[in-house]
PDB file of C-alpha atoms in Angstrom:
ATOM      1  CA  UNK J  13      71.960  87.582 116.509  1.00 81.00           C
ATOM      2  CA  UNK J  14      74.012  90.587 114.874  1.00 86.00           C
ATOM      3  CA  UNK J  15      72.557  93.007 113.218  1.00 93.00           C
ATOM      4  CA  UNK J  16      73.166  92.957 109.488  1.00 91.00           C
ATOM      5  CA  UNK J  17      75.034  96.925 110.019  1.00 92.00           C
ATOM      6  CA  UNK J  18      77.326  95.213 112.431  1.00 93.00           C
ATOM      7  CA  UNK J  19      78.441  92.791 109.941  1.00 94.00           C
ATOM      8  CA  UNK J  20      78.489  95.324 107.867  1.00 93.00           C
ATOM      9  CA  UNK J  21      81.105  97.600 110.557  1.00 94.00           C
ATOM     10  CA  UNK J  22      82.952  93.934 111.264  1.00 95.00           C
ATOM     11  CA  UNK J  23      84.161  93.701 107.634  1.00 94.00           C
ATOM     12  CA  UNK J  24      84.758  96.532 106.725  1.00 91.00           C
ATOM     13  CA  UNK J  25      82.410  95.995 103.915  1.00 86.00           C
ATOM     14  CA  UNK J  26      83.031  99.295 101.712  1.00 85.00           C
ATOM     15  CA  UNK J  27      86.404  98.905 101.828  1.00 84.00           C
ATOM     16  CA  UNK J  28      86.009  95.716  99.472  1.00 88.00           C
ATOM     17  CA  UNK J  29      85.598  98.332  96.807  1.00 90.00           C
ATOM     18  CA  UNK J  30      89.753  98.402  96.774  1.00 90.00           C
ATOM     19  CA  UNK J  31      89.869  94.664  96.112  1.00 95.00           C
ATOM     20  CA  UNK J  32      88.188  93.530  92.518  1.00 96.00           C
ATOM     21  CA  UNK J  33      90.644  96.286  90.866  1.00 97.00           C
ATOM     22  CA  UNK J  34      93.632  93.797  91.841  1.00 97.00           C
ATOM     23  CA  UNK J  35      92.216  90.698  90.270  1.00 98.00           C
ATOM     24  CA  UNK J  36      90.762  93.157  86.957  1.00 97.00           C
ATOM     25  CA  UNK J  37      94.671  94.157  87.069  1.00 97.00           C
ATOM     26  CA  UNK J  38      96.118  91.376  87.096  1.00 98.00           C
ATOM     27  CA  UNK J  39      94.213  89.227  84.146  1.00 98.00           C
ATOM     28  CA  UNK J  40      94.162  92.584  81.708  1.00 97.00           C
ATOM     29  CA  UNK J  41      98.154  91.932  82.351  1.00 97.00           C
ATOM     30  CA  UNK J  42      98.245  88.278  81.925  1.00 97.00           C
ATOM     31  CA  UNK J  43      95.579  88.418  78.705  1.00 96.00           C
ATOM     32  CA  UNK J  44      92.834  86.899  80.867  1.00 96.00           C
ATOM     33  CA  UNK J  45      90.476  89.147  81.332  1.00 96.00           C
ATOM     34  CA  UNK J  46      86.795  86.780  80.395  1.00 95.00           C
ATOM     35  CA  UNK J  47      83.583  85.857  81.796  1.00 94.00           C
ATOM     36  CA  UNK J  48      85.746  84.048  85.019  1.00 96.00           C
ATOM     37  CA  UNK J  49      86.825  87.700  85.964  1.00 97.00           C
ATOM     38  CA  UNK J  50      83.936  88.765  87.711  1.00 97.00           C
ATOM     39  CA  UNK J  51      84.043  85.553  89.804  1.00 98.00           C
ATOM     40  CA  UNK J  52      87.323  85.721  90.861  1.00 98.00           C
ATOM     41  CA  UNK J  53      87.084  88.991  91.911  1.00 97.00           C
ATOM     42  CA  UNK J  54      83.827  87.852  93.919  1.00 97.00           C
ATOM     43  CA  UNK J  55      86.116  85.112  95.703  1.00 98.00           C
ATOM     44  CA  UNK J  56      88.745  88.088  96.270  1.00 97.00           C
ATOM     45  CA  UNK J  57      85.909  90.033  98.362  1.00 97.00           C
ATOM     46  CA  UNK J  58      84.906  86.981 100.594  1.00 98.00           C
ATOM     47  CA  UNK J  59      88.598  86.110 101.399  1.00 98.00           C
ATOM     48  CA  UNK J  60      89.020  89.872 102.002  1.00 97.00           C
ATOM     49  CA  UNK J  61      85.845  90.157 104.442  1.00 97.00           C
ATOM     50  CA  UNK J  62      87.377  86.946 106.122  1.00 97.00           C
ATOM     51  CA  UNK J  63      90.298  88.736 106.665  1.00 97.00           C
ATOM     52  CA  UNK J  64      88.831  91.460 108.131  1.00 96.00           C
ATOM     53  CA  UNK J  65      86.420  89.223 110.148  1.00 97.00           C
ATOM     54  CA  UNK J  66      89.227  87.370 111.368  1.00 97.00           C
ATOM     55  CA  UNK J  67      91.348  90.186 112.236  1.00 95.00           C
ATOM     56  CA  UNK J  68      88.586  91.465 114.525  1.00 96.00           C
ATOM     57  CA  UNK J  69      88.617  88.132 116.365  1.00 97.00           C
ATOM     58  CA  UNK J  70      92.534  88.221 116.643  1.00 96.00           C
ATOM     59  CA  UNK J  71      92.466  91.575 117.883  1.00 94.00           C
ATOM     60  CA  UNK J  72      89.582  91.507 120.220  1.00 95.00           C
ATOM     61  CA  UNK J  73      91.209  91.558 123.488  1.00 95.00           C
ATOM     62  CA  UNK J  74      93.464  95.081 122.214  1.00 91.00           C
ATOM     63  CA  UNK J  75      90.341  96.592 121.178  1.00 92.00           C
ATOM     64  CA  UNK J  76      88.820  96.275 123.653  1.00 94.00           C
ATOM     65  CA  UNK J  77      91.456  98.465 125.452  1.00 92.00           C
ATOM     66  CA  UNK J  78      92.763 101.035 122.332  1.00 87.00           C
ATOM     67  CA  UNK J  79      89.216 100.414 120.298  1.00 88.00           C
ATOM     68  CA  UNK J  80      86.460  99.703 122.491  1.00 94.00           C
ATOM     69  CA  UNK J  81      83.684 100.859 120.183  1.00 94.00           C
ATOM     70  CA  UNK J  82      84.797  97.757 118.011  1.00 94.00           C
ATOM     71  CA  UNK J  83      81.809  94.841 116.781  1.00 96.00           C
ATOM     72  CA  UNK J  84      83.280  92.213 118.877  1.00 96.00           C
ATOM     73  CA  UNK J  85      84.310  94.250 122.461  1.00 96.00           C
ATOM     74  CA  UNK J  86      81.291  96.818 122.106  1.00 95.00           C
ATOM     75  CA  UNK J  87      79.086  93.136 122.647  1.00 95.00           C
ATOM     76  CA  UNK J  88      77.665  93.889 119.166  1.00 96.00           C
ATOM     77  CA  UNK J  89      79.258  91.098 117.284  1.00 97.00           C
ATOM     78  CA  UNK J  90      80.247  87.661 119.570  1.00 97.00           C
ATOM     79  CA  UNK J  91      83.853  86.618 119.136  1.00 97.00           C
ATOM     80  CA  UNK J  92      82.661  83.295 117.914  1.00 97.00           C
ATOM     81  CA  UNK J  93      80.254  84.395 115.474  1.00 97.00           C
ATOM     82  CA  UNK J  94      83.057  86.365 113.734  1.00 97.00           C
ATOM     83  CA  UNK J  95      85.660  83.229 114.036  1.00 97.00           C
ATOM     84  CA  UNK J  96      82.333  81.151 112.171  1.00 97.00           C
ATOM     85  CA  UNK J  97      81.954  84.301 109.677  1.00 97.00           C
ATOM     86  CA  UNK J  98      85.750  83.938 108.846  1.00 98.00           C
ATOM     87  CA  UNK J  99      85.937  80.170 108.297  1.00 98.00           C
ATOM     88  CA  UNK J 100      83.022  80.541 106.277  1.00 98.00           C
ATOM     89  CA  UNK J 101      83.926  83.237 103.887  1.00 98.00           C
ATOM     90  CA  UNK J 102      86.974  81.870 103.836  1.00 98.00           C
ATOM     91  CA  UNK J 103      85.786  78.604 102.105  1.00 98.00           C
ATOM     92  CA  UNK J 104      83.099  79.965 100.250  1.00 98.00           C
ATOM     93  CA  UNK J 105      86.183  82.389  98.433  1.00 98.00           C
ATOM     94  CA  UNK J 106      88.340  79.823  97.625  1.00 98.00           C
ATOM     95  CA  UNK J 107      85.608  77.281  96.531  1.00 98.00           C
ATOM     96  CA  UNK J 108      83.866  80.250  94.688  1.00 98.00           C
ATOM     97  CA  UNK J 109      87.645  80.630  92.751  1.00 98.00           C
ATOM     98  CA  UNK J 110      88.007  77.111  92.402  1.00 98.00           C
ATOM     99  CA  UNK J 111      84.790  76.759  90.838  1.00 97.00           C
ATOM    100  CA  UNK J 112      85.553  79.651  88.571  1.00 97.00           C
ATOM    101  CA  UNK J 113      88.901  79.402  87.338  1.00 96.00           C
ATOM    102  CA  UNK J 114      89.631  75.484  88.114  1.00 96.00           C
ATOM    103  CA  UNK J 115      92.749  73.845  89.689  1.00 96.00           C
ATOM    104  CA  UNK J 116      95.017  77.058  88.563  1.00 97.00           C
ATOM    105  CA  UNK J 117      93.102  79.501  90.827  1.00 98.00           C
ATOM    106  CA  UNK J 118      92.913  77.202  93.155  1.00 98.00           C
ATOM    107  CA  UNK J 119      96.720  77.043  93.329  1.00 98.00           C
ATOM    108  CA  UNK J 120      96.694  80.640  94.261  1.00 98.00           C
ATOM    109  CA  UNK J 121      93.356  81.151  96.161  1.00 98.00           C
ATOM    110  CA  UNK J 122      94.780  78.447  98.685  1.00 98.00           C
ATOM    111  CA  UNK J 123      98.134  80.163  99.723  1.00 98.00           C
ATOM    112  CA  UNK J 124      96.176  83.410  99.630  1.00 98.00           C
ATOM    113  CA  UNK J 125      93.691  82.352 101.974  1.00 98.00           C
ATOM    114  CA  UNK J 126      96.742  80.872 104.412  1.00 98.00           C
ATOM    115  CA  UNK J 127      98.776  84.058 103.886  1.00 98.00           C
ATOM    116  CA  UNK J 128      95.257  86.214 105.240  1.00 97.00           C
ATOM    117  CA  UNK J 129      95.342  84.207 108.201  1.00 98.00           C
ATOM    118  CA  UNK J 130      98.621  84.179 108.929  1.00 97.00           C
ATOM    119  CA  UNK J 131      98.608  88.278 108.646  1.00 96.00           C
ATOM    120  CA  UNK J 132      95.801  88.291 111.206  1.00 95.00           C
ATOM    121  CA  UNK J 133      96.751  85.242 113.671  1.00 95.00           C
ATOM    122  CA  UNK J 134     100.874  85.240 113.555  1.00 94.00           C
ATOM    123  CA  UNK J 135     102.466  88.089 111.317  1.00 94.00           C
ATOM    124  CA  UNK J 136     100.469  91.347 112.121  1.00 90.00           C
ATOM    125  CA  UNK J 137     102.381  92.340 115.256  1.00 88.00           C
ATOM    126  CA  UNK J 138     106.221  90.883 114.046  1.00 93.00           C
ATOM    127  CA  UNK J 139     108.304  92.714 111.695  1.00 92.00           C
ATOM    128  CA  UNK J 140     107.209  90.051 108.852  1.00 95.00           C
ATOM    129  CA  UNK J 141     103.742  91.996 109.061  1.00 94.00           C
ATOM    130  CA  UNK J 142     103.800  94.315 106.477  1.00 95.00           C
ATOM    131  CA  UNK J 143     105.481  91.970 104.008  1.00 96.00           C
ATOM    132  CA  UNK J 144     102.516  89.379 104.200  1.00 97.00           C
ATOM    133  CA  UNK J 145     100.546  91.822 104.004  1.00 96.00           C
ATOM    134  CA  UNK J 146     101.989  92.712 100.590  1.00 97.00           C
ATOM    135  CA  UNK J 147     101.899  89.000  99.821  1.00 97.00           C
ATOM    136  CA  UNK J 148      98.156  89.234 100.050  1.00 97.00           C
ATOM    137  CA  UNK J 149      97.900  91.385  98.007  1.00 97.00           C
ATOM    138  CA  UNK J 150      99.876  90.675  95.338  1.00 98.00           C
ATOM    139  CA  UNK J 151      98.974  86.785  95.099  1.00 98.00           C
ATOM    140  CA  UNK J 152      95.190  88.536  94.959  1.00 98.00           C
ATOM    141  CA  UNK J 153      96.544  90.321  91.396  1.00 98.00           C
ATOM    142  CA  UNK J 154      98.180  86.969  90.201  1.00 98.00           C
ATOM    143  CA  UNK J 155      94.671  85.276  91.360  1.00 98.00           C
ATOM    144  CA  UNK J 156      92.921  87.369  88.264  1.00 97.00           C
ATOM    145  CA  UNK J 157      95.906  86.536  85.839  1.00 98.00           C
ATOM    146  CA  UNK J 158      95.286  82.334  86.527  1.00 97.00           C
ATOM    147  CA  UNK J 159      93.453  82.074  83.117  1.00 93.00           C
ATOM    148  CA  UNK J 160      96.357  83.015  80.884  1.00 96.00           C
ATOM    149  CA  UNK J 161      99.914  84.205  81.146  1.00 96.00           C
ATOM    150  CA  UNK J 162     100.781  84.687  84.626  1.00 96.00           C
ATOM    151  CA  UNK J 163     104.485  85.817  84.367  1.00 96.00           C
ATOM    152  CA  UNK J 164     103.232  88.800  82.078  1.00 96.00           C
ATOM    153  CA  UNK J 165     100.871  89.462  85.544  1.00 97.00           C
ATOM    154  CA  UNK J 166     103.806  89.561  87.855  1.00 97.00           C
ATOM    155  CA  UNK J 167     104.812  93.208  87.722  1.00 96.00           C
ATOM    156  CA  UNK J 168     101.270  94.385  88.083  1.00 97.00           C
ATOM    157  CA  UNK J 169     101.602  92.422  91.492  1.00 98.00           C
ATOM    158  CA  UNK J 170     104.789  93.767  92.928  1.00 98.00           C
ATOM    159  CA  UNK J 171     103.187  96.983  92.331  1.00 98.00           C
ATOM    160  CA  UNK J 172     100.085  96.548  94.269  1.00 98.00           C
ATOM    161  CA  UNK J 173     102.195  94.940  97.047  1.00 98.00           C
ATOM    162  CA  UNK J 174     104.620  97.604  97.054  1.00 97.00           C
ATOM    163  CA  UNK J 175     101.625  99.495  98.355  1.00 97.00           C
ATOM    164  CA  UNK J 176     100.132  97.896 100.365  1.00 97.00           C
ATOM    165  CA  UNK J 177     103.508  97.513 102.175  1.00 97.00           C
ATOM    166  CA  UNK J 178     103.482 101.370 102.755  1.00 97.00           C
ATOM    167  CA  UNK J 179      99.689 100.931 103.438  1.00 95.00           C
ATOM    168  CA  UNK J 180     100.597  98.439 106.193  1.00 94.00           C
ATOM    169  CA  UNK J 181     103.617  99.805 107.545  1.00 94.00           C
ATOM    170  CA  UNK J 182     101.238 103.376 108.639  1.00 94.00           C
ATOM    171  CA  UNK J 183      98.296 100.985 110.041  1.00 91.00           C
ATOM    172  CA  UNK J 184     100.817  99.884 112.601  1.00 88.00           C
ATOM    173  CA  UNK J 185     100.796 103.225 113.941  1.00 91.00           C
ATOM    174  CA  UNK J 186      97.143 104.215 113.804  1.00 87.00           C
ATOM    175  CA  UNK J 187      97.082 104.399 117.532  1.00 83.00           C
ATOM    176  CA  UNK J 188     100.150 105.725 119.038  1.00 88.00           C
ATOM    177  CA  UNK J 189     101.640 107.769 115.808  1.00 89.00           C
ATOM    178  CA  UNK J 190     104.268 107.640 114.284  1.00 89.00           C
ATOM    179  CA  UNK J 191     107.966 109.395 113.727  1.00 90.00           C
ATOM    180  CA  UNK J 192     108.603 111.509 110.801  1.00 84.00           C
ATOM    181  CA  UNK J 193     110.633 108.692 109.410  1.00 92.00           C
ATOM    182  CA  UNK J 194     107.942 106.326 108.758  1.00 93.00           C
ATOM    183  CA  UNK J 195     106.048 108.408 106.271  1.00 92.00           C
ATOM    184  CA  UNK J 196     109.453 109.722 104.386  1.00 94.00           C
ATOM    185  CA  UNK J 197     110.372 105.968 103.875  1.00 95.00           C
ATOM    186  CA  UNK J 198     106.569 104.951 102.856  1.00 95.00           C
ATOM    187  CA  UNK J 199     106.204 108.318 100.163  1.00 95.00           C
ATOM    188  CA  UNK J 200     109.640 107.012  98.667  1.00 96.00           C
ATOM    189  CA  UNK J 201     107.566 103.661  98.705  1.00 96.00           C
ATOM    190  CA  UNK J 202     104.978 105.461  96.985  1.00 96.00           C
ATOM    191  CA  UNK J 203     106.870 107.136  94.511  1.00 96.00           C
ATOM    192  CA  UNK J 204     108.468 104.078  93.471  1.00 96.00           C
ATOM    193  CA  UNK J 205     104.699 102.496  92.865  1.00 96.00           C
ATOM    194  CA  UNK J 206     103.360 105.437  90.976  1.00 96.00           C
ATOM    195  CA  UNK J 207     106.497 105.427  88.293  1.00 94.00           C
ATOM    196  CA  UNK J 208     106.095 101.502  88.342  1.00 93.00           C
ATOM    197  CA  UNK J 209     102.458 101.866  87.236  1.00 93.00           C
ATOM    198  CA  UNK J 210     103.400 104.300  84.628  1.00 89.00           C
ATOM    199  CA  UNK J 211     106.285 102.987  82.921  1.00 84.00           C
ATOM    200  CA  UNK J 212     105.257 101.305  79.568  1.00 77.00           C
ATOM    201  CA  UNK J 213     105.282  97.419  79.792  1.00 69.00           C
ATOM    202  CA  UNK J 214     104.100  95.210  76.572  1.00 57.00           C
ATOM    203  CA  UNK J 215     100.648  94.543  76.445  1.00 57.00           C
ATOM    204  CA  UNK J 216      98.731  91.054  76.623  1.00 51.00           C
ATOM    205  CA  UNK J 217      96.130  90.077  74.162  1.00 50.00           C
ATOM    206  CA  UNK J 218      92.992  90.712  76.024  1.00 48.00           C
ATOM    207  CA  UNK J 219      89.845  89.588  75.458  1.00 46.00           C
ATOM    208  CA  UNK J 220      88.571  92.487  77.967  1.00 49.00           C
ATOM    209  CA  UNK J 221      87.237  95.981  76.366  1.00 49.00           C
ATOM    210  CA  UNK J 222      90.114  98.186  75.277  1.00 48.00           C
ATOM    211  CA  UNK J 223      90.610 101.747  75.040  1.00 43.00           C
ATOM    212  CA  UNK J 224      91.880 102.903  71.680  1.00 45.00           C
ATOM    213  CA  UNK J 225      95.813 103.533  71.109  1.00 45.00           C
ATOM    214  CA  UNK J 226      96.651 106.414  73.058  1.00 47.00           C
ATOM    215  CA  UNK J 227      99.284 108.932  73.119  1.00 50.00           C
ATOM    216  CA  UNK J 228     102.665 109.121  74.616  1.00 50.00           C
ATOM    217  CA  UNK J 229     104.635 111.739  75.865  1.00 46.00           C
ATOM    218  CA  UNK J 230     107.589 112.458  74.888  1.00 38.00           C
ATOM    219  CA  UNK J 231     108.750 109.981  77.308  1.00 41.00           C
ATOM    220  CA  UNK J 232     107.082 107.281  76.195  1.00 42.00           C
ATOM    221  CA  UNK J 233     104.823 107.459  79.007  1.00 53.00           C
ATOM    222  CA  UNK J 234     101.110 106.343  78.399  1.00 82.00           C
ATOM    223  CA  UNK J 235      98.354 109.222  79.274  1.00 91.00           C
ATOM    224  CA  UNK J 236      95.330 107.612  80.578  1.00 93.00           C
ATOM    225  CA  UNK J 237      97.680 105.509  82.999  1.00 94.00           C
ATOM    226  CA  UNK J 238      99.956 108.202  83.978  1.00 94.00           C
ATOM    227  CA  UNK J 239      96.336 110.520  84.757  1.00 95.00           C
ATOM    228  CA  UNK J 240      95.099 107.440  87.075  1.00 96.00           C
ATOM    229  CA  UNK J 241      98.482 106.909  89.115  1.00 95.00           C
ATOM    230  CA  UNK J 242      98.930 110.704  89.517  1.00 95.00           C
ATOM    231  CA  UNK J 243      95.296 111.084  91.272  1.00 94.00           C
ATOM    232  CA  UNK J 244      96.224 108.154  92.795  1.00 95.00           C
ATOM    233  CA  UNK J 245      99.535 110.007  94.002  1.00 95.00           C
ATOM    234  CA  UNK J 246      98.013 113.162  95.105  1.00 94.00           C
ATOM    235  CA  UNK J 247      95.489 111.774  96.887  1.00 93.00           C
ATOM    236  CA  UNK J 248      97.395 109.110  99.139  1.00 96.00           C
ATOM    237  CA  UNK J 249     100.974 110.805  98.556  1.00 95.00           C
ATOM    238  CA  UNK J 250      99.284 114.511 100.100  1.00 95.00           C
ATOM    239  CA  UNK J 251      98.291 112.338 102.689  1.00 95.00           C
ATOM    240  CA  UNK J 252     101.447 111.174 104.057  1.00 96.00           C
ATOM    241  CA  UNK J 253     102.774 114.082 103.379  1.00 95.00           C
ATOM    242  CA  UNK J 254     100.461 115.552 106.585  1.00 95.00           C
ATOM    243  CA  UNK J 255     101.908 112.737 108.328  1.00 95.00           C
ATOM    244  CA  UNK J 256     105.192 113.984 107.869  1.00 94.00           C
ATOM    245  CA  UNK J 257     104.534 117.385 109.208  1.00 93.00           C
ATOM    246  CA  UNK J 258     102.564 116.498 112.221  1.00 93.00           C
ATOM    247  CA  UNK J 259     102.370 112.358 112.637  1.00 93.00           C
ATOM    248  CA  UNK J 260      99.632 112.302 115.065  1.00 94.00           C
ATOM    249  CA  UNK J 261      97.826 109.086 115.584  1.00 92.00           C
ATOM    250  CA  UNK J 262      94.658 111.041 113.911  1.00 93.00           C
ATOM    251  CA  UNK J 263      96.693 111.892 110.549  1.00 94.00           C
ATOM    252  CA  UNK J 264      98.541 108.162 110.301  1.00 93.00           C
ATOM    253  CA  UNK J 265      94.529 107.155 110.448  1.00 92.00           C
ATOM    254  CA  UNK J 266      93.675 109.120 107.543  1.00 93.00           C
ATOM    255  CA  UNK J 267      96.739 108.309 105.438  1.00 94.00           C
ATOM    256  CA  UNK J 268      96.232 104.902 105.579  1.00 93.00           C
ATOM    257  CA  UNK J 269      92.553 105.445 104.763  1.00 90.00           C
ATOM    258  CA  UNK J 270      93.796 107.179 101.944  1.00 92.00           C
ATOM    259  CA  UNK J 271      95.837 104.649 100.943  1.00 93.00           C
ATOM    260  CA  UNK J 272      92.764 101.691 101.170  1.00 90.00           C
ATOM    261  CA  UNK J 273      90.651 104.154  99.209  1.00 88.00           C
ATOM    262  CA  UNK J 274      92.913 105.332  97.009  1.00 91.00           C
ATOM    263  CA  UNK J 275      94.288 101.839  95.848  1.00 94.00           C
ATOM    264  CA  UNK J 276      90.983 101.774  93.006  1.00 95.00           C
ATOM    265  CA  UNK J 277      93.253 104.636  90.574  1.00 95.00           C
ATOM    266  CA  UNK J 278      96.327 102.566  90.626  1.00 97.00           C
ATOM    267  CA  UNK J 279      94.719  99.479  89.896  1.00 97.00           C
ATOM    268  CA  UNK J 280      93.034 101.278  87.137  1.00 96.00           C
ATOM    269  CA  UNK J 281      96.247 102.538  86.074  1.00 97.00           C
ATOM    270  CA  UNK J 282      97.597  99.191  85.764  1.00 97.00           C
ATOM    271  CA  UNK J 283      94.894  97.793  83.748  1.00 96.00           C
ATOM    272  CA  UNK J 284      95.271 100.598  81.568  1.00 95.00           C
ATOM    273  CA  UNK J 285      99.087 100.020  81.087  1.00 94.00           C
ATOM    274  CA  UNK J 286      97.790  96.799  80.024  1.00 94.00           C
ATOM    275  CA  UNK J 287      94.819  97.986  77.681  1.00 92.00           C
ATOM    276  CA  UNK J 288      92.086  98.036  79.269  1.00 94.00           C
ATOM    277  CA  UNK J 289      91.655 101.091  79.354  1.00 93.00           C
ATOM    278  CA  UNK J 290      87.717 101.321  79.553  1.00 93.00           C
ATOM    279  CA  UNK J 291      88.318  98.868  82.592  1.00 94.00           C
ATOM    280  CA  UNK J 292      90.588 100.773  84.224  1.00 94.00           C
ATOM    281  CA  UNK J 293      88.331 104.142  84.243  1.00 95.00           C
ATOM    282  CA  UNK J 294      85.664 101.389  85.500  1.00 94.00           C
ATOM    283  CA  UNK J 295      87.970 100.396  88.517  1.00 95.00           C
ATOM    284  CA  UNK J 296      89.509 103.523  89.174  1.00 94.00           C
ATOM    285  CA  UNK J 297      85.864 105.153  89.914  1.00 92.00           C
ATOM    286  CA  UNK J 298      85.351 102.666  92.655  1.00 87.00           C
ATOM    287  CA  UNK J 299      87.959 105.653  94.700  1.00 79.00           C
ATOM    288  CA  UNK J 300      85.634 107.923  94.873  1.00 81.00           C
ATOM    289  CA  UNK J 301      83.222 105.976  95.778  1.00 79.00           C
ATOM    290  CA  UNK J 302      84.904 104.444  98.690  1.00 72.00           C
ATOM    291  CA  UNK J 303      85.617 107.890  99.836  1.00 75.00           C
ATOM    292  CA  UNK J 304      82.062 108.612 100.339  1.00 78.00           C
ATOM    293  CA  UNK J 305      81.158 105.030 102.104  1.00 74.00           C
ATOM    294  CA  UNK J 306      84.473 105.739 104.197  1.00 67.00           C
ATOM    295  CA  UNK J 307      82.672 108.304 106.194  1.00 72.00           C
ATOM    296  CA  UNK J 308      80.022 106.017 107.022  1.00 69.00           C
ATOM    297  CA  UNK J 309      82.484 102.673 107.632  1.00 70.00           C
ATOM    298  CA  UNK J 310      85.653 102.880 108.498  1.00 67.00           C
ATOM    299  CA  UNK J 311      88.032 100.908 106.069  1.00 68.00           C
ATOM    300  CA  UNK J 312      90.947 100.758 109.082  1.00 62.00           C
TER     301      UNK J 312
END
């Protein structure tokens, strides 16, 4: 039997710390945000640690050339027991969603679940990759907006997927590095999220805390959410930056790490857009927090 620390290293468990943020981002947007939230967001973290078991299994014969240190090549973890751990988080996530927010999570825990497994088993190695990816992740926002207005959730979920396209697009390149033109295409990418996140939108009645009405700038621009998407910025935008000027396999690694860490301040951001403000703080210290367990686990 595995040892519960190479579960643990399998899926990635500290980097589930970037995924309740979508589905709290998503139902502050839609007006949703009740006693079903924290559920959902617990079915988001089992379909994410299927994912991640899953990926393992797909990848097992690569690693065991480019990552040999790996659960499943290092003999730690047997390929079957992380194809079981897979199917089984996978089921428990979407019957834990179903159970939570009825046939309209459901309807989006479903194609989530299929989009996860067709990252790890078909996509992750075409072009399409980074684009399901992104799909993931934004059906994973729309999840948390199933108990009210979904449309009103939509934006918040291009956002997210915008970056996790960028996210996705370095990961490909974790090994070999990459060209100076991947990380000047995935900073525009980034730019694009961080004005997305801060650009006023009209908020949805919430039955989540609140932050009182804040101020604007003289653009119009929010403050709490503009503070959470610029640390989100400098933290993951610096990154690639490095990337740019040398785009060793060593510096894609950390970008992207960055980027999975880093995700907690724009979610935060978007909640806060939305007003849920005290939320969004919540979410947004999850970052930090990853940071530290990323030493320990890596979340790539």
């Amino acid at each position: 039997m595995p040892r519960a620390a190479d579960l643990v290293e399998l899926v990635r468990a500290p980097a589930a710390l970037s995924v309740p943020g979508d589905v709290v981002a998503g139902a502050a947007a839609a007006g949703a945000l009740d006693r079903r939230t924290p559920a959902l967001a617990a079915a988001s973290v089992l379909l994410y640690w299927a994912g991640m078991a899953a990926n393992d299994w797909a990848d097992r014969r690569l690693d065991a050339v480019e990552r040999p240190e790996r659960p499943i090549p290092s003999g730690r973890v047997a390929p079957g027991t992380a194809l079981g751990l897979a199917a089984g988080l996978t089921a428990a996530g979407v019957a834990l969603a179903a159970a939570a927010g009825g046939r309209r999570a459901a309807s989006v825990a479903v194609p989530l679940a299929a989009a996860v497994w067709g990252y790890d088993l078909a996509a992750k190695s075409t072009a399409a990759g980074p684009a399901v990816m992104a799909a993931c992740r934004g059906l994973d926002v729309l999840l948390g907006a199933t108990g009210g207005r979904v449309l009103k959730a939509v934006p918040a979920a291009v956002t997210v997927a915008a970056h996790t396209w960028t996210v996705t697009a370095l990961s490909r390149r974790e090994v070999t590095g990459a060209d100076a033109a991947l990380p000047l295409r995935t900073l525009a990418g980034t730019a694009l999220v961080v004005a997305a996140a801060t650009v006023p939108t009209g908020r949805a009645r919430s039955a989540g805390p609140a932050m009182p009405r804040r101020r604007r700038g003289s653009a119009g621009v929010e403050v709490l959410p503009a503070l959470l998407a610029g640390a989100y910025a400098a933290r993951y935008g610096a990154a690639q930056a490095r990337v740019v000027a040398e785009p060793s396999a060593a510096r894609v690694r950390a970008a992207v790490g960055a980027g999975i860490t880093g995700l907690p301040a724009l979610q935060g951001a978007l909640a806060a857009r939305a007003g849920a403000g005290l939320l969004g703080l919540a979410v947004a210290a999850a970052a930090p927090l990853g940071r530290r367990l990323a030493r320990k686990v890596s979340p790539t």
